[in-house]
């Protein structure tokens, strides 16, 4: 699933570690989300969207072909 996490994180001048600390996950989890290797739980997606002040739908780009 594509997402805007990296762009928003970098726009705020945060490292992956700093963002992870703010939403309660590891730097590795943030990296995996950013490169599309890991789809976050609905609660983590919610926390990330809340942190950036956007909707989940704006943060994560849902495509039918990505559906599992």
GROMACS .gro file of C-alpha atoms in nm:
model
   68
    1UNK     CA    1   0.000   0.000   0.000
    2UNK     CA    2   0.141   0.336  -0.095
    3UNK     CA    3   0.148   0.610   0.163
    4UNK     CA    4   0.267   0.962   0.233
    5UNK     CA    5   0.433   0.887   0.567
    6UNK     CA    6   0.789   0.955   0.446
    7UNK     CA    7   0.695   1.279   0.273
    8UNK     CA    8   0.506   1.412   0.574
    9UNK     CA    9   0.774   1.295   0.818
   10UNK     CA   10   1.053   1.461   0.620
   11UNK     CA   11   0.839   1.772   0.579
   12UNK     CA   12   0.837   1.806   0.957
   13UNK     CA   13   1.211   1.738   0.982
   14UNK     CA   14   1.164   1.417   1.181
   15UNK     CA   15   1.376   1.104   1.171
   16UNK     CA   16   1.213   0.764   1.151
   17UNK     CA   17   1.316   0.708   1.513
   18UNK     CA   18   1.155   1.033   1.629
   19UNK     CA   19   0.827   0.956   1.451
   20UNK     CA   20   0.829   0.603   1.589
   21UNK     CA   21   0.874   0.736   1.942
   22UNK     CA   22   0.582   0.975   1.895
   23UNK     CA   23   0.342   0.701   1.782
   24UNK     CA   24   0.481   0.417   1.994
   25UNK     CA   25   0.658   0.196   1.742
   26UNK     CA   26   1.017   0.125   1.640
   27UNK     CA   27   1.220   0.301   1.373
   28UNK     CA   28   1.216  -0.028   1.182
   29UNK     CA   29   0.835  -0.029   1.180
   30UNK     CA   30   0.826   0.325   1.038
   31UNK     CA   31   1.080   0.227   0.773
   32UNK     CA   32   0.880  -0.083   0.677
   33UNK     CA   33   0.561   0.125   0.644
   34UNK     CA   34   0.737   0.390   0.434
   35UNK     CA   35   0.878   0.138   0.185
   36UNK     CA   36   0.554  -0.063   0.167
   37UNK     CA   37   0.681  -0.382   0.333
   38UNK     CA   38   0.436  -0.353   0.622
   39UNK     CA   39   0.074  -0.243   0.635
   40UNK     CA   40   0.003  -0.089   0.975
   41UNK     CA   41  -0.283  -0.193   1.197
   42UNK     CA   42  -0.587   0.030   1.180
   43UNK     CA   43  -0.487   0.179   1.517
   44UNK     CA   44  -0.133   0.262   1.405
   45UNK     CA   45  -0.269   0.409   1.081
   46UNK     CA   46  -0.507   0.617   1.293
   47UNK     CA   47  -0.226   0.734   1.523
   48UNK     CA   48  -0.008   0.832   1.227
   49UNK     CA   49  -0.294   1.018   1.059
   50UNK     CA   50  -0.378   1.198   1.384
   51UNK     CA   51  -0.016   1.293   1.436
   52UNK     CA   52   0.007   1.447   1.089
   53UNK     CA   53  -0.339   1.603   1.106
   54UNK     CA   54  -0.474   1.422   0.800
   55UNK     CA   55  -0.731   1.149   0.740
   56UNK     CA   56  -0.626   0.785   0.708
   57UNK     CA   57  -0.750   0.796   0.348
   58UNK     CA   58  -0.521   1.090   0.273
   59UNK     CA   59  -0.221   0.927   0.439
   60UNK     CA   60  -0.263   0.580   0.288
   61UNK     CA   61  -0.348   0.544  -0.079
   62UNK     CA   62  -0.589   0.254  -0.111
   63UNK     CA   63  -0.605   0.068  -0.442
   64UNK     CA   64  -0.832  -0.227  -0.510
   65UNK     CA   65  -0.542  -0.434  -0.647
   66UNK     CA   66  -0.358  -0.393  -0.313
   67UNK     CA   67  -0.647  -0.554  -0.128
   68UNK     CA   68  -0.551  -0.873   0.054
   0.00000   0.00000   0.00000
